Short mmCIF file of C-alpha atoms and ligand atoms in Angstrom, two decimals:
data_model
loop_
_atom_site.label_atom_id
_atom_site.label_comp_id
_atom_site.label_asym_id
_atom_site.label_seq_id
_atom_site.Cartn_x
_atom_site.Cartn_y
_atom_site.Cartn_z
CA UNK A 1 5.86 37.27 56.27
CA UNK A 2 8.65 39.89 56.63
CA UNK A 3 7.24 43.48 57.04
CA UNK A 4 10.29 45.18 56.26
CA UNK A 5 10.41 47.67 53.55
CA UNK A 6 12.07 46.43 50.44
CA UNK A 7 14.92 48.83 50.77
CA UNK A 8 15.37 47.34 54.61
CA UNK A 9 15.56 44.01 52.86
CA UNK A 10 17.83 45.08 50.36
CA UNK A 11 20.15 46.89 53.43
CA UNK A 12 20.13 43.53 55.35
CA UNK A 13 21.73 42.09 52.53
CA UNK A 14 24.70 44.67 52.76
CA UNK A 15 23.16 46.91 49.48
CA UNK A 16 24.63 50.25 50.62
CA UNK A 17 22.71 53.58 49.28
CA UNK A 18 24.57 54.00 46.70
CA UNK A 19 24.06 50.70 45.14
CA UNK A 20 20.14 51.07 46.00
CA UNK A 21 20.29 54.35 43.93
CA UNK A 22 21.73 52.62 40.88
CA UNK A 23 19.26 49.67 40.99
CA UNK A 24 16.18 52.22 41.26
CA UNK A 25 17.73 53.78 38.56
CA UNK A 26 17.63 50.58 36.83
CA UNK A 27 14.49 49.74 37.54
CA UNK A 28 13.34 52.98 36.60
CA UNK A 29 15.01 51.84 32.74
CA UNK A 30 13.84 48.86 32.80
CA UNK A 31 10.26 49.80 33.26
CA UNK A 32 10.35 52.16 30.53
CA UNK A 33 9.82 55.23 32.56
CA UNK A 34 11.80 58.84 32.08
CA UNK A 35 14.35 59.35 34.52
CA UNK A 36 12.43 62.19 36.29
CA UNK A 37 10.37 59.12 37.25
CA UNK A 38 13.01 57.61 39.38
CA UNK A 39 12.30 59.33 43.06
CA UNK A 40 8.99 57.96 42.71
CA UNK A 41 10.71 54.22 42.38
CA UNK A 42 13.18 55.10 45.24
CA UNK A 43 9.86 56.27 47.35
CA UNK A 44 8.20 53.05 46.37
CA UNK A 45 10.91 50.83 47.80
CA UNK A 46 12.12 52.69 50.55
CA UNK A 47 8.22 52.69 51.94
CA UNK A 48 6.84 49.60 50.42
CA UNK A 49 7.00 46.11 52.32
CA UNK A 50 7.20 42.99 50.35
CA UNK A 51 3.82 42.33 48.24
CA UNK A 52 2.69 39.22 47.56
CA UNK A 53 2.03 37.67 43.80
CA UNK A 54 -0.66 34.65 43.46
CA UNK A 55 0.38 32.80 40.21
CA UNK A 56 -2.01 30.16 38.70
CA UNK A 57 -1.32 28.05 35.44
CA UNK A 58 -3.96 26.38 33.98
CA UNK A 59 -4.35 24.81 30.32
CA UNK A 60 -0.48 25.60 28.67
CA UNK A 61 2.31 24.34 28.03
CA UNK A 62 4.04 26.10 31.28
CA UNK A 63 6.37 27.60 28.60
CA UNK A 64 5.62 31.08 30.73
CA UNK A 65 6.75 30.08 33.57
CA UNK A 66 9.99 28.19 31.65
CA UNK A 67 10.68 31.82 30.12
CA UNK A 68 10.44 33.42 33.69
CA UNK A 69 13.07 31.43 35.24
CA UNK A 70 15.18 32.60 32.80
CA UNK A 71 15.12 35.68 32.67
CA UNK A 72 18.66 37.27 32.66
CA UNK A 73 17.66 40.58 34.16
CA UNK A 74 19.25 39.90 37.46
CA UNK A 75 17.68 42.90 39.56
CA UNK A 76 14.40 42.58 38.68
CA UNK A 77 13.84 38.71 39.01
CA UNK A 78 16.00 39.13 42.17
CA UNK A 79 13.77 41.46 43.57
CA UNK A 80 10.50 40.00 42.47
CA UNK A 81 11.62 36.82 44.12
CA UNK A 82 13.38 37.49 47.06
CA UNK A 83 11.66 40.82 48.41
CA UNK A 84 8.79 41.14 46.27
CA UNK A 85 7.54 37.19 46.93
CA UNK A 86 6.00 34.95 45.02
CA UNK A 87 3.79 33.23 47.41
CA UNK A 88 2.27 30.51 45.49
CA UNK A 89 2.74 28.99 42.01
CA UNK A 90 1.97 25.80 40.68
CA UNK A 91 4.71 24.60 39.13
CA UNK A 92 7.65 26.44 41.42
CA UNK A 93 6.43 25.59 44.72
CA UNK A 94 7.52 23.07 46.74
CA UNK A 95 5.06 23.12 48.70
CA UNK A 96 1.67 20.57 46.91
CA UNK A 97 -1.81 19.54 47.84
CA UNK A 98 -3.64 20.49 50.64
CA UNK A 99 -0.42 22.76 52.46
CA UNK A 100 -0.34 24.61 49.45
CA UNK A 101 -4.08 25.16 48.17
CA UNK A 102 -4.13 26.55 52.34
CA UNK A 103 -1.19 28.85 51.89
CA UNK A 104 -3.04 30.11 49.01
CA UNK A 105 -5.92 30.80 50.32
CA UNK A 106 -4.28 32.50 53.63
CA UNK A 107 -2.50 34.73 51.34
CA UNK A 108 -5.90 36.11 49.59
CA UNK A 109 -7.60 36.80 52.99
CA UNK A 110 -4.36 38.06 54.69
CA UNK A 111 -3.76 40.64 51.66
CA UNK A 112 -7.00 41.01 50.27
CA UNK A 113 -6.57 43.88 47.60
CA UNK A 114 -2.37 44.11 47.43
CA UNK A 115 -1.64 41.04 45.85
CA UNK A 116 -1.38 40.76 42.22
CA UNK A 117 -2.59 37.32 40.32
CA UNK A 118 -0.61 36.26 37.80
CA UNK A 119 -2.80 33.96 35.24
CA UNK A 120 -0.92 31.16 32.79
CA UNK A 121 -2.72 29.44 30.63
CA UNK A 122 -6.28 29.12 28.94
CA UNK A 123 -9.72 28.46 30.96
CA UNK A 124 -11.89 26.08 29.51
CA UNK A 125 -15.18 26.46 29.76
CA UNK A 126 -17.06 24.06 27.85
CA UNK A 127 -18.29 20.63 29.72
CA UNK A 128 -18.12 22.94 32.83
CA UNK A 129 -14.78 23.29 32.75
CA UNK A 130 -13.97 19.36 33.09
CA UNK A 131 -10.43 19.97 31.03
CA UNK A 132 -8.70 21.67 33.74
CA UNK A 133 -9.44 21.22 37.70
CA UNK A 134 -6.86 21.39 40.35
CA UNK A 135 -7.94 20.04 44.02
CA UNK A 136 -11.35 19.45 42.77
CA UNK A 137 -12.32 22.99 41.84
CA UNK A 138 -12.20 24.00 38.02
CA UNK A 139 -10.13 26.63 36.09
CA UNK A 140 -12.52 28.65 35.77
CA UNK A 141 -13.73 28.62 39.79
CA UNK A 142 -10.23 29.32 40.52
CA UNK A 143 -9.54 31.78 38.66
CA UNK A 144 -12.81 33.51 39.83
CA UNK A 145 -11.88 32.74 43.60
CA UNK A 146 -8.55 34.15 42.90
CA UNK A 147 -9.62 37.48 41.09
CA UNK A 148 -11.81 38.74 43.43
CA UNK A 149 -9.83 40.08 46.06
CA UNK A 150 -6.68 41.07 43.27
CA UNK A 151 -5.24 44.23 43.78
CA UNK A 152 -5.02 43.63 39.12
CA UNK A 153 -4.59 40.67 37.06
CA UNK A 154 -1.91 40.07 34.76
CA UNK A 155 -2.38 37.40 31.98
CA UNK A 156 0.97 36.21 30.82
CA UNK A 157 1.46 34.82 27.36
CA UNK A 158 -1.13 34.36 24.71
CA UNK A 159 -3.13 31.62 25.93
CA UNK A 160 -4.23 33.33 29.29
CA UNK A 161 -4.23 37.13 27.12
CA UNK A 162 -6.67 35.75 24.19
CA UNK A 163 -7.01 31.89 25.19
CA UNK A 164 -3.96 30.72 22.65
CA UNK A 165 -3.22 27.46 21.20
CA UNK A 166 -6.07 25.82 23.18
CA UNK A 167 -8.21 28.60 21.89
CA UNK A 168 -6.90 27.33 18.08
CA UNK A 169 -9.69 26.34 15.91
CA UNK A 170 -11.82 23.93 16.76
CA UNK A 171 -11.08 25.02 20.32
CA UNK A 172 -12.39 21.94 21.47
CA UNK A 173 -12.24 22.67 25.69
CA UNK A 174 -13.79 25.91 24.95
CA UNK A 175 -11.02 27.88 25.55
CA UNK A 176 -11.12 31.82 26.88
CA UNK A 177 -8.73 33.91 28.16
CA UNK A 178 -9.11 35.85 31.30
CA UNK A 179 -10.74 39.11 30.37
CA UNK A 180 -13.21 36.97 29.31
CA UNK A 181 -14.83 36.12 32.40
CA UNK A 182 -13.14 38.91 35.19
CA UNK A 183 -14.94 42.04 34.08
CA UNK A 184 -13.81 43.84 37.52
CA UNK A 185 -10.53 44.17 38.24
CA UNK A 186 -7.32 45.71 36.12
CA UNK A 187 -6.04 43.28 33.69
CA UNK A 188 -2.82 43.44 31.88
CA UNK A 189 -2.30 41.00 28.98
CA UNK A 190 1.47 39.75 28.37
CA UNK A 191 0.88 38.00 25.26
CA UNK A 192 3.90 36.07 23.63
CA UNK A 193 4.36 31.98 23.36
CA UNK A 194 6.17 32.43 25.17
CA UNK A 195 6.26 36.55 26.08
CA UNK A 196 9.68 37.84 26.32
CA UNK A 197 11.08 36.87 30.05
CA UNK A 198 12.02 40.53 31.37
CA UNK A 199 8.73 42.04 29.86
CA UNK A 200 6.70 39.66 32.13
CA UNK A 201 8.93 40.72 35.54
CA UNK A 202 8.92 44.30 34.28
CA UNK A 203 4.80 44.78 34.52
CA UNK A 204 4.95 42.73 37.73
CA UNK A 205 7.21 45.14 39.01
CA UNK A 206 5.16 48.04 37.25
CA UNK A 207 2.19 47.44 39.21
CA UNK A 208 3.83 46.65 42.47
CA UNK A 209 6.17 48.98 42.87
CA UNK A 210 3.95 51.94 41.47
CA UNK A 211 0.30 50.41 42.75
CA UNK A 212 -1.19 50.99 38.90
CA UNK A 213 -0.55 49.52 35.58
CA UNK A 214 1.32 50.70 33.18
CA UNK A 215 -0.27 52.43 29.94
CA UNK A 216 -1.93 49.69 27.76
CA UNK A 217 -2.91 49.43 24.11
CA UNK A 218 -6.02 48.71 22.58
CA UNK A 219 -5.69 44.90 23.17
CA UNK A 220 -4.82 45.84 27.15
CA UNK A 221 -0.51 45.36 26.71
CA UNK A 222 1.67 47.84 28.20
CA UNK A 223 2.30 50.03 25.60
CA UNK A 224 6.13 50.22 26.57
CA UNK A 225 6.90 46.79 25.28
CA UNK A 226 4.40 46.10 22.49
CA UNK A 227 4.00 49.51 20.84
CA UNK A 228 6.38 48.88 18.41
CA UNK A 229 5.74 46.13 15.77
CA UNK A 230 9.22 43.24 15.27
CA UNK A 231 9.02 44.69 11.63
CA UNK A 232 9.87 47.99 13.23
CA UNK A 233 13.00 47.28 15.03
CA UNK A 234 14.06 44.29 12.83
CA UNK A 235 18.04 44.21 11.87
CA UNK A 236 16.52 42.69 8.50
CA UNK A 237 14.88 46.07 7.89
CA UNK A 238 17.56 47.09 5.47
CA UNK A 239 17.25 43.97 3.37
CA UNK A 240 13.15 44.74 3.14
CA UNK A 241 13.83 48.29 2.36
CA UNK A 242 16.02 46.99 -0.49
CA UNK A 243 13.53 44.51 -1.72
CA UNK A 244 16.16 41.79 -1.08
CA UNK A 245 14.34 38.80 0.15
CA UNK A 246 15.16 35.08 0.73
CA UNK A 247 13.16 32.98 -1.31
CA UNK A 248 13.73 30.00 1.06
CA UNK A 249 15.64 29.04 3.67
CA UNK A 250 18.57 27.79 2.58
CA UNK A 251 18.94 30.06 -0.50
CA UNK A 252 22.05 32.73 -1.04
CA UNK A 253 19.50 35.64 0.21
CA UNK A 254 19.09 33.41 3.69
CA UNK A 255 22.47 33.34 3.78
CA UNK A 256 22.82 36.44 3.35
CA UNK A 257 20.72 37.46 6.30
CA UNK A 258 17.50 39.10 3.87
CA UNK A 259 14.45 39.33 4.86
CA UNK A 260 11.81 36.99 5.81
CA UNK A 261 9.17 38.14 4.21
CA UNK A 262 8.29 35.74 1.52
CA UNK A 263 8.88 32.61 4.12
CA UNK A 264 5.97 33.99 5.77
CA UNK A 265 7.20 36.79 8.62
CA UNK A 266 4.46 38.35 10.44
CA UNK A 267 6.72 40.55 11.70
CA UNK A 268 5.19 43.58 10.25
CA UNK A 269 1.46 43.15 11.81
CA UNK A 270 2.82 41.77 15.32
CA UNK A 271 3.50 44.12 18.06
CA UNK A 272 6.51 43.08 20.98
CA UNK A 273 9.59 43.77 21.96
CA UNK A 274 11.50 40.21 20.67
CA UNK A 275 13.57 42.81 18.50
CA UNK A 276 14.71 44.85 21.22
CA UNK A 277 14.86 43.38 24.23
CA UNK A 278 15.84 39.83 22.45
CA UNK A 279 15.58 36.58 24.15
CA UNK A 280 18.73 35.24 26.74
CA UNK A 281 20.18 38.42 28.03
CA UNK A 282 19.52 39.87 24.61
CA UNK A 283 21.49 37.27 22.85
CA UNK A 284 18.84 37.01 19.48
CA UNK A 285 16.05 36.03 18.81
CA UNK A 286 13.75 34.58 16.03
CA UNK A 287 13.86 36.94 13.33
CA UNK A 288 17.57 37.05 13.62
CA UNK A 289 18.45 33.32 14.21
CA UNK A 290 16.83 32.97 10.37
CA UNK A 291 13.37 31.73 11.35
CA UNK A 292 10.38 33.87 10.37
CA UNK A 293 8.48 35.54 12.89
CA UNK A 294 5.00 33.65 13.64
CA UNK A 295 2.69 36.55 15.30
CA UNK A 296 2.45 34.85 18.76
CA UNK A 297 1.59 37.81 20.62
CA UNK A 298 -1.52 38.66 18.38
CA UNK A 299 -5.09 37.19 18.61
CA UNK A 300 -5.47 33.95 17.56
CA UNK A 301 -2.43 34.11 15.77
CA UNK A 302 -2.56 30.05 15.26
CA UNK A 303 -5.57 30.15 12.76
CA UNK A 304 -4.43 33.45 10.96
CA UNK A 305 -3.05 32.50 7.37
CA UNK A 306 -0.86 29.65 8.47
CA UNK A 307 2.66 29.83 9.79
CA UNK A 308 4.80 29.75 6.59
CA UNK A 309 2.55 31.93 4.88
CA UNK A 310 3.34 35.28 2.88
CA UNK A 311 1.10 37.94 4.74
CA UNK A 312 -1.47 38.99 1.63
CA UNK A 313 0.05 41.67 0.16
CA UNK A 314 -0.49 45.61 1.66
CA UNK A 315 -2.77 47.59 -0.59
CA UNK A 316 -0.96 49.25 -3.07
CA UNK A 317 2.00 46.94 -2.58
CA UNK A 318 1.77 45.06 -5.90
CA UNK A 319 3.49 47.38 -7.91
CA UNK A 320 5.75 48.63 -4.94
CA UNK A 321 6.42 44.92 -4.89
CA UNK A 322 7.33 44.70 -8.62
CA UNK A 323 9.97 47.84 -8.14
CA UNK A 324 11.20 45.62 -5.55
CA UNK A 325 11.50 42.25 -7.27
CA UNK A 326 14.26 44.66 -9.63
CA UNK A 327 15.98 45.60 -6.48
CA UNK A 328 14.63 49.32 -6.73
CA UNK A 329 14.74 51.05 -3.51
CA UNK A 330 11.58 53.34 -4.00
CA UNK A 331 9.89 49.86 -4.10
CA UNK A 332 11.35 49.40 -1.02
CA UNK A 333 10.29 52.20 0.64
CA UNK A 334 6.50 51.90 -1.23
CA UNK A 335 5.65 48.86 -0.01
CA UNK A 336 7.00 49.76 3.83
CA UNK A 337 4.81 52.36 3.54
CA UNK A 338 1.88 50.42 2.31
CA UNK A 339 3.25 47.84 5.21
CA UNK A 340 2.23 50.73 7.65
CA UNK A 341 -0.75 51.53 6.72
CA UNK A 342 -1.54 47.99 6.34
CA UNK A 343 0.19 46.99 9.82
CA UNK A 344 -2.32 50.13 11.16
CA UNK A 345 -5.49 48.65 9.48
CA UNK A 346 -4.90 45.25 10.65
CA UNK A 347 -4.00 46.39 14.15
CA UNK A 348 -7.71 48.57 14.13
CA UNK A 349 -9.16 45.56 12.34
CA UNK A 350 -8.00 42.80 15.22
CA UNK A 351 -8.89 45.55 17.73
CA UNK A 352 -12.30 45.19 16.54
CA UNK A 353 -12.27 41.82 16.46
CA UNK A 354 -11.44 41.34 19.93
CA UNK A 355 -13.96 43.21 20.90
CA UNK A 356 -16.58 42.00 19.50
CA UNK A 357 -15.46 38.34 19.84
CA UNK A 358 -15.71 39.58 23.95
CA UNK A 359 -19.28 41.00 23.44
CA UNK A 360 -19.77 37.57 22.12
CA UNK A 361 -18.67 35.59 24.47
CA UNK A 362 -19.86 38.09 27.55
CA UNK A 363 -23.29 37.64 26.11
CA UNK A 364 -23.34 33.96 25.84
CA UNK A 365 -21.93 33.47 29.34
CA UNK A 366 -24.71 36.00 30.38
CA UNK A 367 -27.20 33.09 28.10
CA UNK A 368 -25.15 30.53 30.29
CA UNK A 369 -26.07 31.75 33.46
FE1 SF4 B 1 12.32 41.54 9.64
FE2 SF4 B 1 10.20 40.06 9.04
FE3 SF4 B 1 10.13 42.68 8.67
FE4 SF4 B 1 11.61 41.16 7.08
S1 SF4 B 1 9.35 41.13 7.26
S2 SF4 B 1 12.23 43.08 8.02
S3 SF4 B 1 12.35 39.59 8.52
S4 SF4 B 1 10.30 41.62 10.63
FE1 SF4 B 2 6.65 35.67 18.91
FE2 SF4 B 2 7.40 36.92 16.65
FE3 SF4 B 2 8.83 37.22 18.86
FE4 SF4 B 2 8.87 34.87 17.59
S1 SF4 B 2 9.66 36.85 16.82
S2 SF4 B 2 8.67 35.15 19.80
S3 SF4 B 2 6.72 34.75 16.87
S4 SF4 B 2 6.67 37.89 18.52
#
């Protein structure tokens, strides 16, 4: 493996200075950091070599890795796969069997504490872990194998951040996500079915290229891309403000572009970047290709109130909501109000739930053993 610093790389490949110093600055925007923070990323590359990333995919639909590979942002997936590295994954590789279970395990002793596993997928646990094995070893031993000698773990998309659709009630494999059995290392959840392509290379490159993870909520996602709700940055926003809603979806108000309320948007309670960063090189995405917004990078999102759904209306909504039904734009603003506080409660209230769902499943493990 190359020991050249990533800016060496980046030289051999005829990137003059000047061309460096506009990628770090892009880097430095695409990571969400101020621009006073761009020396440090110039520093990073000019003195770090390439780092290796260990990605694993166990019970999914590989939809993660599907969103990766297209991700539009050309310097960052560029970087992460070309001088960053991305030494062994599952489903990219073409290396298979015993060549690349061996490269694996080389690159775990050979950078024992500076490479960062990426996790896909759900780890079942139940019938020791007989859903999902690779090589003869389960999800679970993998995982654990893995995540011992991670410099920090990130779980990308919902079913490795909170265990997912296999995690869907009944959760018959016994589904868990990762933080449910690595109590020891930094991990950084990347929820979305899938997440959002350049959010996933961004926190790779977060950690890599600045040896720490970036500031997390109280569900562990970097704050940068999922501290603002869809509702928040929705172009619909007007049409909610208004009270103007489409009743279903092939009605004048869909046409129309209103919002998606009443067809059962959870855009107001979910928390990600879909509205900003959008979806193939910030084409569009859900929300504003007329399909409501389904929650997928909350907590068991699947079993919450069913996909076409109204969310139950925000206390002290009802009569904001009645304002609204006469197109009155107080109403409007009442019941985005009451969707705030509401939005706030519910983020507190799933929060909570996580955690104790954790405590839950820490202490039957803990029976377990
Ligand atoms: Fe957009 Fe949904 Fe909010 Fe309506 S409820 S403004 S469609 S996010
Ligand atoms: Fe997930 Fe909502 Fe974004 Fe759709 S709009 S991808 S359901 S967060």
């Amino acid at each position: 493996m190359s020991e050249k610093t990533i800016y060496e790389s980046l030289q051999e490949r005829g990137i003059s200075r000047r061309d460096f110093l506009k990628l770090a600055t892009l880097i430095t925007a695409a990571l969400g950091l101020e621009y006073a923070e761009m020396p440090r990323i110039v520093r990073a590359m000019e003195t770090k070599t390439r780092l290796p990333v260990i990605w694993l995919e166990f019970q999914d639909c590989a939809g993660c890795t599907e969103a990766l590979t297209r991700s539009l942002d050309p310097t960052l997936t560029k970087l992460l796969f070309s001088d960053i590295s991305l030494d062994y994954h599952e489903t990219l590789f073409a290396a298979a069997g015993a060549q690349a279970e061996e490269n694996k395990r080389r690159v775990i002793e050979e950078y024992a504490g500076r490479y960062v596993l990426v996790v896909e997928g759900s780890i079942p646990r139940k019938d020791q872990g007989v859903y999902c094995t690779i090589g003869g070893q389960s999800a679970e031993a993998l995982l654990k194998e893995a995540a011992e000698k991670a410099k920090a773990i990130i779980a990308v998309g919902t079913c490795a951040s909170f265990g997912g659709l296999p995690k869907a009630n009944p959760n018959p494999t016994g589904a868990v996500g990762v933080d449910t059995l690595v109590k020891d290392k930094p991990i950084i959840n990347v929820p979305g079915c899938p997440p959002v392509p350049e959010v996933i290379t961004n926190t790779i490159a977060h950690i890599l290229l600045l040896d720490k993870p970036p500031k997390l909520d109280p569900l562990g996602r970097p704050k940068a891309f999922y501290g603002q709700t869809v509702h928040d940055r929705c172009p619909r926003r007007p049409f909610y403000e208004r009270g103007q809603f489409a009743e279903s979806f092939d009605d004048e108000g869909a046409r129309k572009g209103w919002c998606l309320y009443k067809l059962g948007c959870k855009g107001p309670t979910t928390y990600s970047a879909c509205a900003t960063i959008k979806w193939n090189g910030g084409v569009s995405f859900p929300v504003q290709s007329n399909h409501p917004c389904i929650g997928c990078t909350q907590p068991d999102f699947w079993d919450e109130g069913g996909v076409y759904n109204a969310l139950s209306a925000p206390p002290g909504a009802a009569e904001a909501r009645g304002l609204a039904t006469g197109v009155a734009a107080a109403g409007g603003v009442a019941l985005a109000v009451g969707h705030s506080l509401y939005a706030k409660k519910k983020k507190q209230k799933a929060a909570q739930a996580f955690q104790a769902q954790k405590q839950a499943e820490a202490s039957q493990q803990a029976q377990e053993e």
